Short mmCIF file of C-alpha atoms in Angstrom, two decimals:
data_model
loop_
_atom_site.label_atom_id
_atom_site.label_comp_id
_atom_site.label_asym_id
_atom_site.label_seq_id
_atom_site.Cartn_x
_atom_site.Cartn_y
_atom_site.Cartn_z
CA MET A 1 -13.09 24.32 21.56
CA LEU A 2 -12.67 21.45 19.07
CA LYS A 3 -10.01 23.29 17.05
CA LYS A 4 -7.65 24.39 19.85
CA PRO A 5 -4.28 22.54 19.85
CA GLU A 6 -3.97 23.21 23.60
CA TYR A 7 -6.21 20.19 24.28
CA ALA A 8 -3.64 18.01 22.49
CA GLY A 9 -0.82 19.27 24.73
CA HIS A 10 0.54 22.15 22.60
CA THR A 11 0.96 25.86 23.20
CA VAL A 12 0.07 28.40 20.51
CA ASN A 13 1.33 31.98 20.44
CA PHE A 14 0.72 34.94 18.11
CA ARG A 15 -2.88 34.12 17.30
CA THR A 16 -3.61 37.84 17.33
CA TYR A 17 -1.57 40.96 16.79
CA LYS A 18 -1.85 44.77 16.97
CA GLU A 19 -0.55 47.14 14.35
CA SER A 20 0.36 49.64 17.06
CA TYR A 21 0.66 49.66 20.83
CA LYS A 22 -2.05 52.32 20.83
CA ASP A 23 -4.62 49.95 19.29
CA LYS A 24 -7.28 48.63 21.66
CA GLN A 25 -8.64 46.02 19.23
CA SER A 26 -6.59 42.94 18.36
CA LYS A 27 -6.61 41.41 14.87
CA TRP A 28 -6.52 37.74 13.99
CA ASN A 29 -3.21 36.57 12.59
CA GLN A 30 -2.81 34.15 9.69
CA LYS A 31 -2.34 30.52 10.75
CA GLU A 32 1.04 30.26 9.06
CA ASN A 33 2.26 33.09 11.29
CA TRP A 34 1.39 31.24 14.50
CA LYS A 35 4.15 29.88 16.68
CA ILE A 36 3.30 26.39 18.03
CA PHE A 37 5.29 24.74 20.84
CA TYR A 38 4.56 21.02 20.86
CA ASN A 39 4.11 18.78 23.94
CA THR A 40 4.42 21.58 26.49
CA HIS A 41 1.84 20.17 28.93
CA PRO A 42 -0.22 16.97 29.49
CA ASN A 43 -2.79 16.46 26.78
CA ILE A 44 -6.52 15.91 27.36
CA ILE A 45 -7.11 14.08 24.08
CA GLU A 46 -4.73 12.06 21.94
CA GLN A 47 -3.09 13.61 18.89
CA GLU A 48 -4.65 11.05 16.52
CA VAL A 49 -8.15 11.83 17.82
CA PHE A 50 -7.47 15.55 17.47
CA ASP A 51 -6.27 15.10 13.88
CA THR A 52 -9.34 13.01 13.03
CA VAL A 53 -11.62 15.71 14.43
CA GLN A 54 -9.87 18.40 12.37
CA ARG A 55 -10.22 16.27 9.24
CA LEU A 56 -13.93 15.77 9.88
CA ARG A 57 -14.49 19.46 10.62
CA GLY A 58 -12.72 20.40 7.39
CA THR A 59 -15.43 18.74 5.29
CA PRO A 60 -18.92 20.31 5.35
CA ARG A 61 -21.65 17.71 5.89
CA ARG A 62 -24.97 19.16 4.90
CA VAL A 63 -28.25 17.69 6.11
CA ASP A 64 -30.39 16.96 3.05
CA SER A 65 -33.97 15.73 2.60
CA VAL A 66 -33.11 12.41 4.27
CA GLY A 67 -32.63 14.24 7.57
CA GLU A 68 -29.00 13.36 8.29
CA ALA A 69 -25.60 13.89 6.72
CA ASN A 70 -23.91 11.07 4.85
CA PRO A 71 -20.89 9.86 6.90
CA LEU A 72 -19.00 8.91 3.72
CA THR A 73 -18.90 12.51 2.50
CA GLY A 74 -15.33 13.77 2.43
CA LEU A 75 -13.85 10.26 2.26
CA VAL A 76 -14.72 9.26 -1.33
CA PHE A 77 -12.47 10.64 -4.10
CA CYS A 78 -12.15 10.15 -7.84
CA ALA A 79 -9.11 8.01 -8.68
CA ASP A 80 -8.45 9.83 -11.98
CA CYS A 81 -8.75 13.55 -11.18
CA GLY A 82 -8.47 13.32 -7.37
CA ALA A 83 -11.57 15.47 -6.74
CA LYS A 84 -14.19 14.71 -4.12
CA MET A 85 -17.24 12.76 -5.22
CA TYR A 86 -20.74 14.19 -4.80
CA ASN A 87 -23.47 12.22 -3.05
CA THR A 88 -27.00 12.06 -4.48
CA ARG A 89 -29.86 10.41 -2.61
CA GLN A 90 -33.62 10.59 -2.18
CA ALA A 91 -35.82 10.74 0.89
CA LYS A 92 -38.22 7.95 -0.18
CA GLU A 93 -37.11 4.37 0.34
CA HIS A 94 -38.41 2.79 -2.89
CA TYR A 95 -39.59 3.85 -6.32
CA ASP A 96 -41.46 1.99 -9.08
CA GLU A 97 -40.13 1.43 -12.59
CA HIS A 98 -42.53 0.49 -15.42
CA ARG A 99 -40.68 -1.60 -17.97
CA PHE A 100 -41.73 -4.36 -20.39
CA GLY A 101 -45.29 -3.99 -19.20
CA LYS A 102 -44.32 -4.82 -15.61
CA VAL A 103 -43.68 -2.84 -12.44
CA TYR A 104 -40.28 -3.25 -10.79
CA LYS A 105 -39.61 -2.01 -7.25
CA HIS A 106 -36.18 -0.47 -6.68
CA LYS A 107 -34.49 1.10 -3.72
CA SER A 108 -34.21 4.87 -3.92
CA ALA A 109 -31.12 6.40 -5.49
CA ASP A 110 -28.10 6.80 -3.20
CA PHE A 111 -24.84 7.05 -5.11
CA TYR A 112 -21.60 9.01 -5.59
CA THR A 113 -20.34 10.63 -8.80
CA CYS A 114 -17.23 12.63 -9.69
CA SER A 115 -17.66 16.31 -8.80
CA THR A 116 -15.40 17.43 -11.66
CA ASN A 117 -17.64 15.65 -14.14
CA ASN A 118 -20.79 17.14 -12.58
CA LEU A 119 -19.43 20.70 -12.68
CA GLY A 120 -18.20 20.19 -16.24
CA ARG A 121 -21.62 19.06 -17.43
CA GLY A 122 -23.11 22.24 -15.99
CA SER A 123 -20.73 24.21 -18.24
CA PHE A 124 -21.32 21.84 -21.20
CA LYS A 125 -17.79 20.47 -20.94
CA THR A 126 -16.62 16.87 -20.79
CA VAL A 127 -14.18 16.78 -17.87
CA CYS A 128 -13.20 13.43 -16.34
CA SER A 129 -16.04 10.84 -16.20
CA GLY A 130 -18.91 9.96 -13.89
CA HIS A 131 -17.20 7.23 -11.80
CA PHE A 132 -20.64 6.14 -10.63
CA ILE A 133 -20.86 3.93 -7.52
CA ARG A 134 -23.68 3.22 -5.10
CA THR A 135 -23.31 4.11 -1.42
CA ALA A 136 -24.44 0.64 -0.33
CA VAL A 137 -21.62 -0.92 -2.37
CA ILE A 138 -19.01 1.32 -0.72
CA ARG A 139 -20.26 0.50 2.78
CA GLU A 140 -20.31 -3.21 2.00
CA LEU A 141 -16.76 -3.12 0.61
CA VAL A 142 -15.45 -1.15 3.58
CA LEU A 143 -17.09 -3.48 6.10
CA ASP A 144 -15.81 -6.60 4.31
CA THR A 145 -12.28 -5.18 4.06
CA ILE A 146 -12.25 -4.24 7.74
CA HIS A 147 -13.41 -7.78 8.62
CA ARG A 148 -10.64 -9.34 6.52
CA ILE A 149 -7.83 -7.09 7.72
CA SER A 150 -8.93 -7.45 11.36
CA GLY A 151 -8.92 -11.24 11.07
CA TYR A 152 -5.51 -11.19 9.41
CA VAL A 153 -4.00 -8.89 12.06
CA ARG A 154 -5.36 -10.99 14.95
CA GLU A 155 -3.95 -14.21 13.48
CA ASN A 156 -0.68 -12.80 12.08
CA GLU A 157 0.18 -9.77 14.18
CA THR A 158 3.96 -10.17 13.91
CA GLU A 159 3.83 -10.67 10.15
CA PHE A 160 1.53 -7.65 9.78
CA VAL A 161 3.92 -5.38 11.72
CA GLU A 162 6.85 -6.55 9.58
CA LYS A 163 4.95 -5.92 6.33
CA VAL A 164 3.92 -2.41 7.35
CA ARG A 165 7.42 -1.50 8.47
CA GLU A 166 8.97 -2.91 5.29
CA ALA A 167 6.56 -0.94 3.10
CA SER A 168 7.12 2.17 5.21
CA ALA A 169 10.91 1.72 5.02
CA VAL A 170 10.86 1.34 1.24
CA LYS A 171 8.63 4.40 0.86
CA ARG A 172 10.76 6.37 3.30
CA GLU A 173 14.01 5.49 1.52
CA GLU A 174 12.66 6.30 -1.95
CA THR A 175 11.05 9.55 -0.87
CA ALA A 176 14.05 10.58 1.22
CA LYS A 177 16.33 9.99 -1.76
CA VAL A 178 14.18 12.17 -4.00
CA HIS A 179 13.80 14.85 -1.33
CA LYS A 180 17.53 15.00 -0.61
CA LYS A 181 18.26 15.33 -4.31
CA GLN A 182 15.75 18.15 -4.60
CA LEU A 183 17.14 19.84 -1.48
CA THR A 184 20.65 19.81 -2.93
CA LYS A 185 19.33 21.23 -6.18
CA ASN A 186 17.44 23.98 -4.35
CA GLU A 187 20.46 24.97 -2.25
CA ARG A 188 22.63 25.16 -5.35
CA ARG A 189 20.07 27.34 -7.11
CA ILE A 190 19.70 29.62 -4.07
CA SER A 191 23.46 30.23 -4.01
CA GLU A 192 23.39 30.88 -7.78
CA LEU A 193 20.63 33.45 -7.30
CA ASP A 194 22.71 35.19 -4.63
CA ASN A 195 25.60 35.47 -7.08
CA LEU A 196 23.31 36.68 -9.86
CA PHE A 197 21.76 39.28 -7.59
CA ARG A 198 25.22 40.52 -6.53
CA LYS A 199 26.34 40.75 -10.17
CA VAL A 200 23.18 42.60 -11.21
CA TYR A 201 23.68 45.04 -8.33
CA GLU A 202 27.27 45.74 -9.37
CA ASP A 203 26.26 46.25 -13.03
CA ASN A 204 23.58 48.71 -11.92
CA ALA A 205 26.02 50.53 -9.64
CA ILE A 206 28.61 51.14 -12.39
CA GLY A 207 25.96 52.08 -14.95
CA LYS A 208 25.95 48.96 -17.16
CA LEU A 209 22.33 48.15 -16.25
CA SER A 210 19.38 50.55 -16.13
CA ASN A 211 17.32 50.98 -12.98
CA GLU A 212 14.15 49.57 -14.62
CA ARG A 213 15.98 46.46 -15.80
CA TYR A 214 17.62 46.09 -12.39
CA GLU A 215 14.29 46.22 -10.56
CA GLN A 216 12.76 43.68 -12.94
CA LEU A 217 15.61 41.19 -12.55
CA SER A 218 15.97 41.65 -8.80
CA ASN A 219 12.23 41.12 -8.25
CA SER A 220 12.23 37.93 -10.30
CA TYR A 221 15.32 36.62 -8.47
CA GLU A 222 13.84 37.40 -5.06
CA THR A 223 10.52 35.73 -5.95
CA GLU A 224 12.23 32.58 -7.18
CA GLN A 225 14.50 32.47 -4.13
CA ALA A 226 11.53 32.84 -1.75
CA GLU A 227 9.68 30.00 -3.48
CA LEU A 228 12.74 27.76 -3.29
CA LYS A 229 13.14 28.47 0.42
CA LEU A 230 9.49 27.59 1.08
CA GLN A 231 9.87 24.36 -0.88
CA THR A 232 13.04 23.51 1.00
CA THR A 233 11.30 24.01 4.35
CA ALA A 234 8.41 21.78 3.27
CA LEU A 235 10.78 19.02 2.09
CA GLN A 236 12.72 19.11 5.34
CA SER A 237 9.52 18.85 7.38
CA GLU A 238 8.41 15.81 5.32
CA LEU A 239 11.74 14.13 5.95
CA GLU A 240 11.30 14.68 9.67
CA THR A 241 7.80 13.17 9.67
CA PHE A 242 9.13 9.88 8.26
CA ASN A 243 10.74 9.14 11.62
CA ALA A 244 7.29 8.39 13.10
CA ASP A 245 6.42 5.69 10.54
CA SER A 246 7.71 2.87 12.72
CA ILE A 247 4.82 3.21 15.20
CA LYS A 248 2.02 3.26 12.58
CA ALA A 249 1.41 -0.49 12.75
CA ASP A 250 1.09 -0.38 16.54
CA ARG A 251 -1.44 2.46 16.34
CA PHE A 252 -3.55 0.55 13.82
CA ILE A 253 -3.46 -2.58 15.98
CA GLU A 254 -4.80 -0.53 18.89
CA ILE A 255 -7.80 0.49 16.76
CA ILE A 256 -8.48 -3.14 15.82
CA ARG A 257 -8.38 -4.24 19.46
CA ARG A 258 -11.12 -1.72 20.30
CA TYR A 259 -13.50 -3.49 17.90
CA THR A 260 -13.59 -7.22 18.59
CA GLU A 261 -16.99 -8.22 17.17
CA PHE A 262 -19.06 -6.12 14.76
CA ASN A 263 -21.55 -6.79 11.98
CA THR A 264 -22.46 -3.23 11.00
CA LEU A 265 -20.36 -0.27 9.93
CA THR A 266 -20.78 2.56 12.43
CA ASN A 267 -19.70 6.16 11.92
CA ALA A 268 -17.05 5.86 14.65
CA MET A 269 -15.52 2.81 12.92
CA LEU A 270 -15.59 4.54 9.57
CA ASN A 271 -13.80 7.64 10.88
CA GLU A 272 -11.20 5.67 12.83
CA PHE A 273 -10.36 3.03 10.23
CA VAL A 274 -10.69 4.79 6.87
CA GLU A 275 -8.54 7.68 5.69
CA LYS A 276 -9.88 7.92 2.12
CA ILE A 277 -11.51 5.85 -0.63
CA LEU A 278 -10.51 6.08 -4.29
CA VAL A 279 -13.07 5.03 -6.91
CA HIS A 280 -11.86 4.04 -10.39
CA GLU A 281 -13.78 4.10 -13.66
CA ALA A 282 -15.98 1.02 -14.22
CA ASP A 283 -14.82 -1.49 -16.86
CA LYS A 284 -17.52 -3.14 -19.02
CA SER A 285 -15.29 -4.71 -21.67
CA SER A 286 -15.84 -8.23 -20.33
CA GLY A 287 -19.64 -7.97 -20.54
CA GLU A 288 -20.00 -7.33 -16.81
CA ARG A 289 -19.46 -4.15 -14.84
CA VAL A 290 -16.16 -4.42 -12.92
CA GLN A 291 -14.94 -1.50 -10.80
CA GLN A 292 -11.81 -1.08 -8.69
CA VAL A 293 -12.08 0.63 -5.32
CA ASP A 294 -8.96 1.43 -3.25
CA ILE A 295 -9.49 1.80 0.50
CA TYR A 296 -6.75 3.67 2.41
CA PHE A 297 -6.70 2.94 6.14
CA SER A 298 -5.43 5.20 8.88
CA PHE A 299 -1.68 4.88 9.63
CA ILE A 300 -1.06 2.06 7.08
CA GLY A 301 -2.57 3.38 3.83
CA ASN A 302 -3.68 0.97 1.09
CA PHE A 303 -2.56 -2.28 2.71
CA ASP A 304 -2.56 -5.36 0.48
CA ILE A 305 -4.13 -8.17 2.53
CA PRO A 306 -2.48 -11.53 1.71
CA CYS A 307 -5.09 -14.09 0.69
CA GLU A 308 -4.98 -17.53 -0.88
CA GLU A 309 -6.90 -17.86 -4.12
CA ILE A 310 -9.29 -20.81 -4.04
CA PRO A 311 -10.10 -22.25 -7.50
CA LEU A 312 -13.78 -22.38 -8.43
CA THR A 313 -15.56 -25.69 -8.55
CA LEU A 314 -17.35 -27.02 -11.62
CA GLU A 315 -20.73 -26.08 -10.14
CA GLU A 316 -19.54 -22.52 -9.44
CA LEU A 317 -18.08 -22.17 -12.93
CA GLU A 318 -21.33 -23.46 -14.44
CA ALA A 319 -23.40 -21.07 -12.32
CA GLN A 320 -21.11 -18.19 -13.35
CA GLU A 321 -21.52 -19.06 -17.03
CA ASN A 322 -25.30 -19.35 -16.67
CA ARG A 323 -25.39 -15.96 -14.99
CA ARG A 324 -23.32 -14.43 -17.78
CA GLN A 325 -25.64 -15.84 -20.44
CA ARG A 326 -28.72 -14.67 -18.53
CA LEU A 327 -27.30 -11.16 -18.22
CA GLU A 328 -26.42 -11.09 -21.91
CA LYS A 329 -29.99 -12.09 -22.83
CA GLN A 330 -31.34 -9.42 -20.49
CA ARG A 331 -29.08 -6.77 -22.01
CA GLU A 332 -30.14 -7.77 -25.52
CA ALA A 333 -33.82 -7.56 -24.51
CA ASN A 334 -33.23 -4.13 -22.97
CA ARG A 335 -31.52 -2.90 -26.14
CA ARG A 336 -34.41 -4.09 -28.29
CA TRP A 337 -36.95 -2.49 -25.95
CA TYR A 338 -35.14 0.86 -25.85
CA THR A 339 -34.69 0.81 -29.64
CA LYS A 340 -38.41 0.20 -30.07
CA LYS A 341 -39.29 3.02 -27.67
CA LYS A 342 -36.87 5.36 -29.44
CA GLN A 343 -38.41 4.56 -32.82
CA GLN A 344 -41.91 5.15 -31.44
CA ALA A 345 -40.84 8.49 -29.94
CA GLU A 346 -39.18 9.58 -33.21
CA ARG A 347 -42.25 8.59 -35.22
CA GLN A 348 -44.54 10.46 -32.82
CA ARG A 349 -42.33 13.56 -33.05
CA ALA A 350 -42.33 13.35 -36.85
CA GLU A 351 -46.12 12.97 -36.95
CA GLN A 352 -46.56 15.99 -34.70
CA ALA A 353 -44.18 18.03 -36.88
CA GLY A 354 -46.09 17.00 -40.02
CA GLU A 355 -43.14 15.18 -41.56
CA ILE A 356 -45.11 11.90 -41.68
CA PRO A 357 -48.83 12.02 -42.61
CA LEU A 358 -51.20 10.57 -40.03
CA PRO A 359 -52.62 7.15 -40.98
CA THR A 360 -56.16 6.97 -42.33
CA PRO A 361 -58.90 4.97 -40.53
CA GLU A 362 -58.64 2.27 -43.23
CA GLU A 363 -54.90 1.93 -42.65
CA ILE A 364 -55.41 1.74 -38.88
CA GLN A 365 -58.05 -0.99 -39.35
CA ALA A 366 -55.80 -2.91 -41.74
CA ALA A 367 -52.93 -2.69 -39.26
CA GLU A 368 -55.15 -3.98 -36.45
CA GLN A 369 -56.33 -6.88 -38.60
CA ALA A 370 -52.76 -7.75 -39.52
CA LYS A 371 -51.77 -7.63 -35.85
CA GLN A 372 -54.69 -9.90 -34.88
CA ALA A 373 -53.82 -12.31 -37.69
CA LEU A 374 -50.21 -12.42 -36.52
CA GLU A 375 -51.27 -13.10 -32.93
CA GLN A 376 -53.68 -15.82 -34.14
CA SER A 377 -50.95 -17.49 -36.17
CA LYS A 378 -48.59 -17.43 -33.17
CA GLN A 379 -51.32 -18.95 -31.00
CA ASN A 380 -51.94 -21.69 -33.59
CA GLU A 381 -48.21 -22.46 -33.66
CA ARG A 382 -48.15 -22.78 -29.87
CA LEU A 383 -51.17 -25.10 -29.94
CA GLU A 384 -49.57 -27.21 -32.66
CA ARG A 385 -46.35 -27.51 -30.63
CA ARG A 386 -48.35 -28.61 -27.60
CA ARG A 387 -50.25 -31.25 -29.62
CA LYS A 388 -47.02 -32.53 -31.11
CA SER A 389 -45.41 -32.73 -27.67
CA SER A 390 -48.47 -34.59 -26.32
CA ARG A 391 -48.35 -37.10 -29.19
CA GLU A 392 -44.64 -37.72 -28.67
CA TRP A 393 -45.17 -38.18 -24.96
CA ALA A 394 -48.02 -40.67 -25.61
CA GLN A 395 -45.88 -42.63 -28.04
CA ARG A 396 -43.04 -42.84 -25.53
CA ASP A 397 -45.47 -43.89 -22.81
CA ARG A 398 -46.97 -46.67 -24.95
CA ALA A 399 -43.51 -47.89 -25.93
CA LYS A 400 -42.49 -47.96 -22.27
CA LYS A 401 -45.59 -49.96 -21.31
CA ARG A 402 -44.96 -52.49 -24.10
CA ALA A 403 -41.37 -52.86 -22.98
CA ASP A 404 -42.50 -53.44 -19.38
CA LYS A 405 -45.05 -56.12 -20.47
CA SER A 406 -42.45 -57.95 -22.56
CA ALA A 407 -40.02 -57.87 -19.67
CA VAL A 408 -42.64 -59.33 -17.30
CA ALA A 409 -43.53 -62.04 -19.81
CA THR A 410 -39.86 -62.97 -20.18
CA VAL A 411 -39.46 -63.27 -16.42
CA GLU A 412 -42.56 -65.53 -16.16
CA GLU A 413 -41.37 -67.83 -18.95
CA SER A 414 -37.98 -68.21 -17.35
CA ALA A 415 -39.63 -69.01 -14.02
#
């Protein structure tokens, strides 16, 4: 019922066929052999809703251990290879991580990675890259972008319509120019193939060309001509679809008017607003992880929302620098910790393999004593620093009291 074009106001013929009039059983015909007559009767559902349903039905959404399908599945794509991104998530809400002698609570894994990279790793091949991104980040970006574009459209509806139509006109003109050039080239080649086929036929008829050679050339010419005709038909249909670009802005505005106030991203909003999401490779060259995400909306594509850049204040710049330094210290501590763990694991593996002899009890005792001596010396240094700080504070306090007494005495003498 959900896949029948009749509900959108169209009539479809030649869904089935019979090889002979004597056959009692009909056979299903290929979809490209159907004959569709558009807008033959009043529709029950709108064409845009029907297209959205077909797009959603075309992507399988499997119910995993969480108990429900992820609504983002089928919308997130890799920006480099164009493949769909796989979702990985866990049923439990939190998990514990033991690091640096402490226990850190984290939310359970819920992220997307490039499917090409995942399949390549299974075959021990490096194809594309992970393009890792968390699901919560995608939902937050989509919700924030919808908020910003909705506010911009409500305040500048006329300007928004003009921008969309200008972008659509530029795209239509450029694509139409390329398509027309390709169409002319295809038509010229099709006529050349007709002449070549006629010449080959004449050469075969008078005996200049063998039958085997004639069949080989004629088959190649017919195959090339059929491919060119299919390409020509596809280009002409694309040129015809550009005529409907002028109403895209109005259709998007209708969607925005249906959602006046919202704070959460629902599945209906996601399916109506978003066409696809492209995730780029993360950039860590600046010391922080920066990742570009392109959100393509229905009817208008990747619309660039005009926004005024507000310069950061001194407090914000200082907080940003402090955060950068704190992250750098944390990364350095993590590197040292992982290096230490790696060395311990390598030493343990070497001891188990017999490459390094196990320490004797005397060596273990000497190592423990050295460790205790080192800890005692560190403790003594800390105590000495505290005593020194206390002495300096006492000296400053006494100097301050003397200065206060002299100031009081001076005031009394002057009085």
